[in-house]
Coordinates of C-alpha atoms and ligand atoms in Angstrom, one line a residue:
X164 CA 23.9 -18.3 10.8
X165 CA 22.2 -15.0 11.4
X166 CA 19.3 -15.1 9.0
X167 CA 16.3 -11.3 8.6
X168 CA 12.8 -12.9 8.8
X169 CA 11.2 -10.8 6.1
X170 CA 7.2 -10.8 6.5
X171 CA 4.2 -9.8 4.1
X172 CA 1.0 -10.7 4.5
X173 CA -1.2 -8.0 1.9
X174 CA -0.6 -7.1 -2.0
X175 CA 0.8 -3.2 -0.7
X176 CA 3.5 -5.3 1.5
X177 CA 4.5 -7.5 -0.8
X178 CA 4.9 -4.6 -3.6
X179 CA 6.8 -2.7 -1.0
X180 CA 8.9 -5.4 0.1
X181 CA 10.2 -6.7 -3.5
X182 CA 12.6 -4.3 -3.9
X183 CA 14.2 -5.0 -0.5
X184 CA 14.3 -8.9 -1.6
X185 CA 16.2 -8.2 -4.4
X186 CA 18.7 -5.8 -2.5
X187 CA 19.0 -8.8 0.3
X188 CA 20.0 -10.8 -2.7
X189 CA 22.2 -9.1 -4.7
X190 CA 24.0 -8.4 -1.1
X191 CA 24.2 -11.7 0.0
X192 CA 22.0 -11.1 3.4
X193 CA 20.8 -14.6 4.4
X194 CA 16.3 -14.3 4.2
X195 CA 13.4 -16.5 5.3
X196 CA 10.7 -15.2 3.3
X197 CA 7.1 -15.8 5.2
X198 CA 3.6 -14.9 3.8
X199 CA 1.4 -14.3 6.8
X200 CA -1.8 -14.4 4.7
X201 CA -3.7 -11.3 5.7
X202 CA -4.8 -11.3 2.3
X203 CA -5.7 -15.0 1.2
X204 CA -7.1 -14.8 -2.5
X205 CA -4.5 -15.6 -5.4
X206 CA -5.5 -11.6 -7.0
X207 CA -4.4 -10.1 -3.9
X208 CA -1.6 -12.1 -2.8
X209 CA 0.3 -14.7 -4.6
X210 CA -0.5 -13.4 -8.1
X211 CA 1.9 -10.2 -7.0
X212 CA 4.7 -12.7 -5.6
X213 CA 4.6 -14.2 -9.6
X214 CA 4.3 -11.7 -11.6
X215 CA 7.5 -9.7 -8.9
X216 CA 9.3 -13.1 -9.7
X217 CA 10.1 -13.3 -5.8
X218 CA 11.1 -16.4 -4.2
X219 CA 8.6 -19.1 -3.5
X220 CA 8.3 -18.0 0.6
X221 CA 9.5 -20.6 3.1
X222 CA 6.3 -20.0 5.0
X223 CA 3.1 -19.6 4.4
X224 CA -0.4 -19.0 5.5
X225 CA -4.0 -18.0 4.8
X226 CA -5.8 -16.2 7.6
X227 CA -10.0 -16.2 7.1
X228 CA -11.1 -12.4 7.9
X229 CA -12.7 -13.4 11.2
X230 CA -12.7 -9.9 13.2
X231 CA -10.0 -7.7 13.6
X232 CA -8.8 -8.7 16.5
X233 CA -9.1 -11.9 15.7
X234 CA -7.0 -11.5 12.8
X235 CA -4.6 -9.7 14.4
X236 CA -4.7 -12.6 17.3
X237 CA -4.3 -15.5 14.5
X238 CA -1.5 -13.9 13.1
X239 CA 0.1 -13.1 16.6
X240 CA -0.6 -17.2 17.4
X241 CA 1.1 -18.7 14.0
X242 CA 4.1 -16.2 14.1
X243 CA 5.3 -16.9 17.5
X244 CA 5.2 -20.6 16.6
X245 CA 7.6 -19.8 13.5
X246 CA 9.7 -17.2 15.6
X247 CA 10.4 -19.7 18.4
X248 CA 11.3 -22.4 15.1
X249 CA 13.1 -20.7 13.3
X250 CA 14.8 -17.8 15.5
X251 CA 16.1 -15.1 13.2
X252 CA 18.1 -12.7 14.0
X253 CA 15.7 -9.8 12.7
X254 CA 12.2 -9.4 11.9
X255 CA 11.5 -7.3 8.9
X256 CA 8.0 -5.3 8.6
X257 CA 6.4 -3.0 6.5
X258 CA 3.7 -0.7 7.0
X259 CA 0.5 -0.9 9.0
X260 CA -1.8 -3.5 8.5
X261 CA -3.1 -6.1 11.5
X262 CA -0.3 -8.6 9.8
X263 CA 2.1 -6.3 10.5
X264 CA 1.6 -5.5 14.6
X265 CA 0.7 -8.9 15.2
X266 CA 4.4 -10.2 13.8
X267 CA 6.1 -7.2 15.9
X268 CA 4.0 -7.9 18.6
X269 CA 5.0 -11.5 18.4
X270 CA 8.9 -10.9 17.7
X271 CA 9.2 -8.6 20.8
X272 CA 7.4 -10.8 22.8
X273 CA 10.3 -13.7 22.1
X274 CA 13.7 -10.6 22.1
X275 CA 13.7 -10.9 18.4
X276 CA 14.5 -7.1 17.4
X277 CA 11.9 -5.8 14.6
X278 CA 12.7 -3.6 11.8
X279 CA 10.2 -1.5 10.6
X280 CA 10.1 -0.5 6.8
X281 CA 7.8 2.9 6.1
X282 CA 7.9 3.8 9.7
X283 CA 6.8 7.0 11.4
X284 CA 3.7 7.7 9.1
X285 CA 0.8 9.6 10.9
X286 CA -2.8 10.7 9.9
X287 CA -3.4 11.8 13.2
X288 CA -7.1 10.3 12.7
X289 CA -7.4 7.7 15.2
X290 CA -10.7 6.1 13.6
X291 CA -8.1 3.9 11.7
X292 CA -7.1 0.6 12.7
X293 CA -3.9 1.7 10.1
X294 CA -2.8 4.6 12.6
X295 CA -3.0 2.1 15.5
X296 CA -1.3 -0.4 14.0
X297 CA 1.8 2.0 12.8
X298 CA 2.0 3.8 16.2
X299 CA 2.3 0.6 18.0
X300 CA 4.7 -0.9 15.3
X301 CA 6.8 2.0 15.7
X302 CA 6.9 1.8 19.7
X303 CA 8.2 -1.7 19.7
X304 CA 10.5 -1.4 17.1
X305 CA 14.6 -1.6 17.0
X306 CA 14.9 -0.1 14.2
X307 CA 13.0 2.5 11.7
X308 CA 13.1 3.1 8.2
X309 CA 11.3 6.3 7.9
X310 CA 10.8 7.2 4.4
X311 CA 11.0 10.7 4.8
X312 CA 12.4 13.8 6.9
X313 CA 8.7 14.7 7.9
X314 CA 8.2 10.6 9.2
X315 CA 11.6 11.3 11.2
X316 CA 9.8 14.4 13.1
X317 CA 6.8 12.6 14.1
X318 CA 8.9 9.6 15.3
X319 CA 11.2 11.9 17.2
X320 CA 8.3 14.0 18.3
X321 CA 6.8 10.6 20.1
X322 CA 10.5 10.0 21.5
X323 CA 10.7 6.4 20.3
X324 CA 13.0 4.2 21.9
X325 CA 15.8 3.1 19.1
X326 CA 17.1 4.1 15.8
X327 CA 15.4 6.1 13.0
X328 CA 17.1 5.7 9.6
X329 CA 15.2 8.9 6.5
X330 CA 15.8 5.8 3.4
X331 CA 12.7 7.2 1.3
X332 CA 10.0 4.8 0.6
X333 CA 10.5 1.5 -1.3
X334 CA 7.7 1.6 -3.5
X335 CA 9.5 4.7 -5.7
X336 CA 12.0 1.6 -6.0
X337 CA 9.3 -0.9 -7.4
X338 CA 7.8 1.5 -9.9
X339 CA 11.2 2.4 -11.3
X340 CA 12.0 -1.5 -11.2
X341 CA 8.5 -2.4 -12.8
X342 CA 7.3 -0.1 -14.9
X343 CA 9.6 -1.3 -17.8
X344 CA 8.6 -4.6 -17.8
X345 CA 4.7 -3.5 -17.2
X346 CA 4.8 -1.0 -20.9
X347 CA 6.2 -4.8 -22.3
X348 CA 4.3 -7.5 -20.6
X349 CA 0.7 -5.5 -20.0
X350 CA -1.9 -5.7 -22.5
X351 CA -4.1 -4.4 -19.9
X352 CA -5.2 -1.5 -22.5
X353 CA -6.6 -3.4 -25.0
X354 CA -9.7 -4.1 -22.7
X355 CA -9.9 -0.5 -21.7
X356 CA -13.1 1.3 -23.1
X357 CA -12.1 4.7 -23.0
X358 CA -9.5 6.3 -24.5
X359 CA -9.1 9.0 -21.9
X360 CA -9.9 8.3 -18.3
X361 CA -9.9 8.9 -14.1
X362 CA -8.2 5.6 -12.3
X363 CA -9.8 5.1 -9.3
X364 CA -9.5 2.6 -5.8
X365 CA -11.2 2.7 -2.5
X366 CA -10.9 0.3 -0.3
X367 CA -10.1 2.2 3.1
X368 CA -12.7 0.7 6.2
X369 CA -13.9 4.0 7.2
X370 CA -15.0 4.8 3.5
X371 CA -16.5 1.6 1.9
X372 CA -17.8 0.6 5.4
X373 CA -19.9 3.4 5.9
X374 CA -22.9 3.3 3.0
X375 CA -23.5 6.8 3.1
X376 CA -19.8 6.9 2.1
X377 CA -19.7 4.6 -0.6
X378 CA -22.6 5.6 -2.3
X379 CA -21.2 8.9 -2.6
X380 CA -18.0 7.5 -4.4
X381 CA -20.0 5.4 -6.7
X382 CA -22.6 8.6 -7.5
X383 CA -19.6 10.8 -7.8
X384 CA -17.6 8.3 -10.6
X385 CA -21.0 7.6 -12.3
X386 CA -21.3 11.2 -12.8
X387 CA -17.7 12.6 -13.5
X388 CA -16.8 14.6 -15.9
X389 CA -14.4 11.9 -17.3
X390 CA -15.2 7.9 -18.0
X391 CA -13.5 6.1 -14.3
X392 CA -11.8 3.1 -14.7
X393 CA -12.1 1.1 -11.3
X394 CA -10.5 -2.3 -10.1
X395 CA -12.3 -3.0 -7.5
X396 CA -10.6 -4.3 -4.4
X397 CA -13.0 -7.6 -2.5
X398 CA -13.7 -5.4 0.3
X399 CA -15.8 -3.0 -1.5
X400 CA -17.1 -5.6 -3.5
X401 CA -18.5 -7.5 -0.6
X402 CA -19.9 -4.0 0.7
X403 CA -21.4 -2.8 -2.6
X404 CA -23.1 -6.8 -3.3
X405 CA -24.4 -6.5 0.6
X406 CA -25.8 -3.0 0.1
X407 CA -27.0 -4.0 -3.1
X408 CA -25.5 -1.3 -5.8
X409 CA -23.1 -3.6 -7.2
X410 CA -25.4 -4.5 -10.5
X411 CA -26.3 -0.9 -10.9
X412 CA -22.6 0.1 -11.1
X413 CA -21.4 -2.2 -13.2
X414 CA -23.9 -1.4 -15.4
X415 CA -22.7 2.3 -15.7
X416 CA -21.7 4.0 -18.6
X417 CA -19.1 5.6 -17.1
X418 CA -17.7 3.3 -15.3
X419 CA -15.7 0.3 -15.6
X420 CA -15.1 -2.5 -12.8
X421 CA -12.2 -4.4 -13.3
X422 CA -11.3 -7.3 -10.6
X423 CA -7.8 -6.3 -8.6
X424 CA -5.4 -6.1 -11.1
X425 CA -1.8 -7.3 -11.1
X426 CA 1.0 -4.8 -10.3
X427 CA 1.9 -4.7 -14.1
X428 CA -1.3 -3.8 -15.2
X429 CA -2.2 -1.5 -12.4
X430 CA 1.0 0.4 -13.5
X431 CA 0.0 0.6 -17.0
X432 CA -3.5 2.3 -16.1
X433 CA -1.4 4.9 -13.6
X434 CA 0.8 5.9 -16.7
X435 CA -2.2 6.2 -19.0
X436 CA -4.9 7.7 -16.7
X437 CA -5.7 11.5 -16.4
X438 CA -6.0 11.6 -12.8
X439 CA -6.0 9.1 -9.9
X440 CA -8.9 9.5 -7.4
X441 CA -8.1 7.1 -4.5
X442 CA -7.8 6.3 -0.9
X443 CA -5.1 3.9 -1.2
X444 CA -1.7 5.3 0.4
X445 CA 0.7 3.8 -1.6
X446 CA -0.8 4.7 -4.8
X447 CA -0.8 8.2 -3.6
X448 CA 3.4 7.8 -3.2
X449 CA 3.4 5.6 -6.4
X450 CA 1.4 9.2 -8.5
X451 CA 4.9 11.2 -7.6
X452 CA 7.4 8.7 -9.2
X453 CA 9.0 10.2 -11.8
X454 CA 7.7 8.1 -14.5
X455 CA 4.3 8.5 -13.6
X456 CA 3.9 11.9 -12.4
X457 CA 0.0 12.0 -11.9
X458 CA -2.5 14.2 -9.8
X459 CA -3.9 12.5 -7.5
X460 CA -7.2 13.3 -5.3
X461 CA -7.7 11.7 -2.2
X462 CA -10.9 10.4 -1.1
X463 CA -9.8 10.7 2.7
X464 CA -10.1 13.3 5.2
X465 CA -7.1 13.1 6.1
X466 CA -3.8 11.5 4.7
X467 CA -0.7 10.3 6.6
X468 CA 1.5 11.2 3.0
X469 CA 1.6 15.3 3.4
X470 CA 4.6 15.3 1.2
X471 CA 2.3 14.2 -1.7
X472 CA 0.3 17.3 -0.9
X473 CA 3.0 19.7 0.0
X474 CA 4.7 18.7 -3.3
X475 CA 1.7 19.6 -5.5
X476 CA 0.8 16.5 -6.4
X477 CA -2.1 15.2 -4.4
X478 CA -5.6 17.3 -2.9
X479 CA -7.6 16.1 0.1
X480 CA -10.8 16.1 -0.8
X481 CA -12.9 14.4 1.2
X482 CA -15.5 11.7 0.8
X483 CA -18.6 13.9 -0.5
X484 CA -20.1 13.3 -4.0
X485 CA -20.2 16.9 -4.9
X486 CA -16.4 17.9 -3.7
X487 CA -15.7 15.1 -5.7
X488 CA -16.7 15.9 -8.9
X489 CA -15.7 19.8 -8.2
X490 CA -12.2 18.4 -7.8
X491 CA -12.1 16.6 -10.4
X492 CA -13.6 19.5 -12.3
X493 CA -11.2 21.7 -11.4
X494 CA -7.8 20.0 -12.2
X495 CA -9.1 19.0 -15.6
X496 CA -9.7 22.9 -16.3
X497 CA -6.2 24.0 -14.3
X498 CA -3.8 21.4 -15.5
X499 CA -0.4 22.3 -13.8
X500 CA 3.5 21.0 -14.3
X501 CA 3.9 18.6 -11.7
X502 CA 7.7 18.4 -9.9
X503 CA 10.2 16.2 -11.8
X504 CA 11.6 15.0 -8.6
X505 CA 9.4 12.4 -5.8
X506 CA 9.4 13.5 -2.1
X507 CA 9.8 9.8 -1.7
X508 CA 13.3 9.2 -2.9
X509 CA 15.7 8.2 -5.6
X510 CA 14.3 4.7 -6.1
X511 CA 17.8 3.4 -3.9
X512 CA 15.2 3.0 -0.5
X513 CA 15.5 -0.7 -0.3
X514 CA 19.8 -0.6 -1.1
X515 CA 19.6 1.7 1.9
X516 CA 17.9 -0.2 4.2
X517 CA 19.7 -3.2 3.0
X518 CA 23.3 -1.8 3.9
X519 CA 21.9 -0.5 7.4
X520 CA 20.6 -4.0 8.5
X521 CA 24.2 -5.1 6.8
X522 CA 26.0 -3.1 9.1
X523 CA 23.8 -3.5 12.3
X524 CA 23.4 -6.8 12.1
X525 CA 27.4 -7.5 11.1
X526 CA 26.6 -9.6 8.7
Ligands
LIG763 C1 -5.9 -4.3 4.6 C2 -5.2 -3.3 5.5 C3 -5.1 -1.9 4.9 C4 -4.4 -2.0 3.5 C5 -5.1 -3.1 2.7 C6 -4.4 -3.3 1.4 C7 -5.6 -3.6 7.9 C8 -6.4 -3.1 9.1 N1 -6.0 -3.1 6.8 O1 -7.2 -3.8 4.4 O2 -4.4 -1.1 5.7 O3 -4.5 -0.8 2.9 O4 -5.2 -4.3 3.4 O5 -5.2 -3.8 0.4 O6 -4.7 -4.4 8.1 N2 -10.6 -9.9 1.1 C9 -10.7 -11.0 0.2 N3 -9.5 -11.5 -0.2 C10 -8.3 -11.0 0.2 C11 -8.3 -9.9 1.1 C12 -9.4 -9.4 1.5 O7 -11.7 -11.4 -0.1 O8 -7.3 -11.5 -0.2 C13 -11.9 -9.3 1.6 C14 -12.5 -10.2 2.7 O9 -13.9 -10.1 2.6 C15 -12.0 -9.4 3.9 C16 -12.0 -8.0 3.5 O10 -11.7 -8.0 2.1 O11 -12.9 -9.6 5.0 C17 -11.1 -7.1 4.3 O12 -9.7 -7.7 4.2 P1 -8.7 -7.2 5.3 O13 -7.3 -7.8 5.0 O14 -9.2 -7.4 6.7 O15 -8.6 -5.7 5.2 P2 -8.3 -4.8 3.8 O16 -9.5 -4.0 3.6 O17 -7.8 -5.7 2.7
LIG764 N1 -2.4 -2.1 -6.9 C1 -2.4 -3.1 -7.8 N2 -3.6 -3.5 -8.4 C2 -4.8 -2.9 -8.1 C3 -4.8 -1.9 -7.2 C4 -3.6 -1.5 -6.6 O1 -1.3 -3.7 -8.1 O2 -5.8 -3.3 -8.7 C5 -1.2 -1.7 -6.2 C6 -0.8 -0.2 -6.2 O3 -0.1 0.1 -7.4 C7 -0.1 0.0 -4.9 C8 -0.7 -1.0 -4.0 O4 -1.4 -2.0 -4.8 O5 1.3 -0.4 -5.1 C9 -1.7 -0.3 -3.1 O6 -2.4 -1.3 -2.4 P1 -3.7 -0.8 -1.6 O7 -4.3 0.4 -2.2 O8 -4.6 -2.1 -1.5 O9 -3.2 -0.6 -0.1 P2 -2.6 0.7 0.6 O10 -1.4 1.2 -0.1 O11 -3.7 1.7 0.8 O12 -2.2 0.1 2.0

């Protein structure tokens, strides 16, 4: 029976992935769920497969950090032995992390075509193992969801090999599926302090690693303009308890550390918050969903979403304390109507890609 081999391994993936799940489901497309375990602890990983109510997956692993490339080499080692076991017809990927090149990588090496979900993404800043990972991806994939018309040019400007599919991006799909049931099930406001407030993530390796960096993001929310509610993903964390600033944050007025919070939660504080000040890339797709429709400042110096930008929704503003809090300054002073509509679809991206694997694959 010919049977998609759909593989997460972090909490963005497995967000990004429900949506196609259900669409597999309610279409009747035969799925082995695996869990590569990129991200090992219960608030990253299997807390998001719950509370998504996604099937228990068929496989599973954790992976200790190690390095990078021994990450990527652990991940390469326990997916070829589950390819060779269990040989599925397709291999189903989604965005760019080491989990994600290290299952193509070990799909191609067996003939097992590779889909790849959220392809043709660029930030054209190659001091990200992220733009590595999705340029590779891309390159040895059969077939590419690109979310948008702008991720179809950059795949056709690097003449990739097979077929590019524009579907939009999932996630759209999994706030308009979750953000109901988050305003019913989330009581993640009662333990807010503030009634008005900045939500705020960094997690990005060229950011938190660098101290200079992430002492400028913790300077910059201790001193904005508006209270900053931040759930704090463990690799900042570890980086603020090694540098030592962890206490002194916590301790800040404005501020308030919250551990990684659940999808249902996370959604809630999107809705509520003022303004989003991140360097996450989903969360900058998530801001322009029509139910959420928030500003959003990225602490990047670059971003691989220039739809979120060229749509009015997002500014990048770099990772200096003082452009920080002038940015945040000035869209608090010049609020603006932000577009009704998401450059990243209709919330039908997974139904899309669905049908197209349907009708490759002749199921
Ligand atoms: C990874 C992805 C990044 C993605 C992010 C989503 C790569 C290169 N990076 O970054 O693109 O945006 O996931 O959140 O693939 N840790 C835990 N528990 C966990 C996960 C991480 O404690 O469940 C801590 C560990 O100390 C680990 C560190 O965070 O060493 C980094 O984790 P890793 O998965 O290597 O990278 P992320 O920063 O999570
Ligand atoms: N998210 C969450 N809880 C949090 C922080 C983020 O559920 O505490 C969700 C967020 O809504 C988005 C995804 O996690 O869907 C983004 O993950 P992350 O920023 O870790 O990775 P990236 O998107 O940058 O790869």
């Amino acid at each position: 029976m010919k049977t998609v081999m759909i593989v997460v391994g972090t909490r963005p993936e497995i967000i990004k992935m429900a949506p196609i799940i259900r669409a597999f489901q309610k279409n009747r497309i035969s799925l082995t769920f695996v869990n590569c375990g990129q991200h090992h602890s219960h608030n990253m990983s299997q807390q998001f497969i719950e509370e998504l109510e996604l099937p228990t997956p068929d496989y599973e692993y954790k992976v200790k950090a190690y390095s990078q490339g021994l990450q990527t080499a652990s991940i390469i080692a326990r997916m070829e032995r589950l390819l060779k076991k269990t040989s599925p017809s397709l291999v189903l990927v989604e965005g760019d992390t080491n989990g994600v090149l290290a299952t193509a990588l070990a799909a191609v090496k067996l003939g097992i075509p590779v889909g790849h979900v959220e392809a043709g993404l660029r930030s054209f800043d190659l001091r990200m193992p992220e733009e590595h990972n999705r340029r590779l991806t891309d390159h040895i994939s059969t077939y590419l969801f690109a979310p948008t018309k702008t991720s179809e040019n950059n795949l056709k400007r690097e003449n990739v090999w097979r077929k590019v599919y524009v579907t939009g991006n999932t996630v759209i799909d999994a706030v308009i599926q979750q953000l109901p049931i988050a305003e019913k099930k989330s009581k993640i406001l009662d333990s807010i302090r503030f009634e008005k407030f900045i939500l705020a993530t960094a997690h990005r390796a060229e950011n938190v690693d660098d101290f200079t960096v992430l002492k400028n993001f913790m300077e910059a929310f201790a001193e904005a303009p508006l209270p900053v509610v931040y759930p704090m993903h463990p690799r900042t964390k570890k980086r603020m308890l090694q540098n030592k600033i962890y206490a002194k944050i916590k301790n800040s007025r404005n501020i308030q550390i919250l551990p990684p919070l659940g999808y249902l939660d996370f959604l809630v504080l999107m809705k509520k918050c003022e303004i989003i000040v991140t360097d996450s890339g989903g969360i900058q797709e998530e801001a322009t969903a029509p139910c959420i429709r928030k500003p959003v400042l990225v602490t990047r110096l670059s971003t691989e979403r220039p739809e979120t930008v060229e749509a009015g929704f997002a500014e990048v503003i770099g990772v200096e304390k003082r452009g920080i809090i002038k940015a945040i300054h000035k869209v608090l002073d010049n609020r603006k109507e932000l577009p009704e509509k998401s450059p990243y679809g209709d919330g039908k991206a997974a139904e899309r890609i669905a049908r197209i694997i349907q009708k490759e694959l002749a199921f």
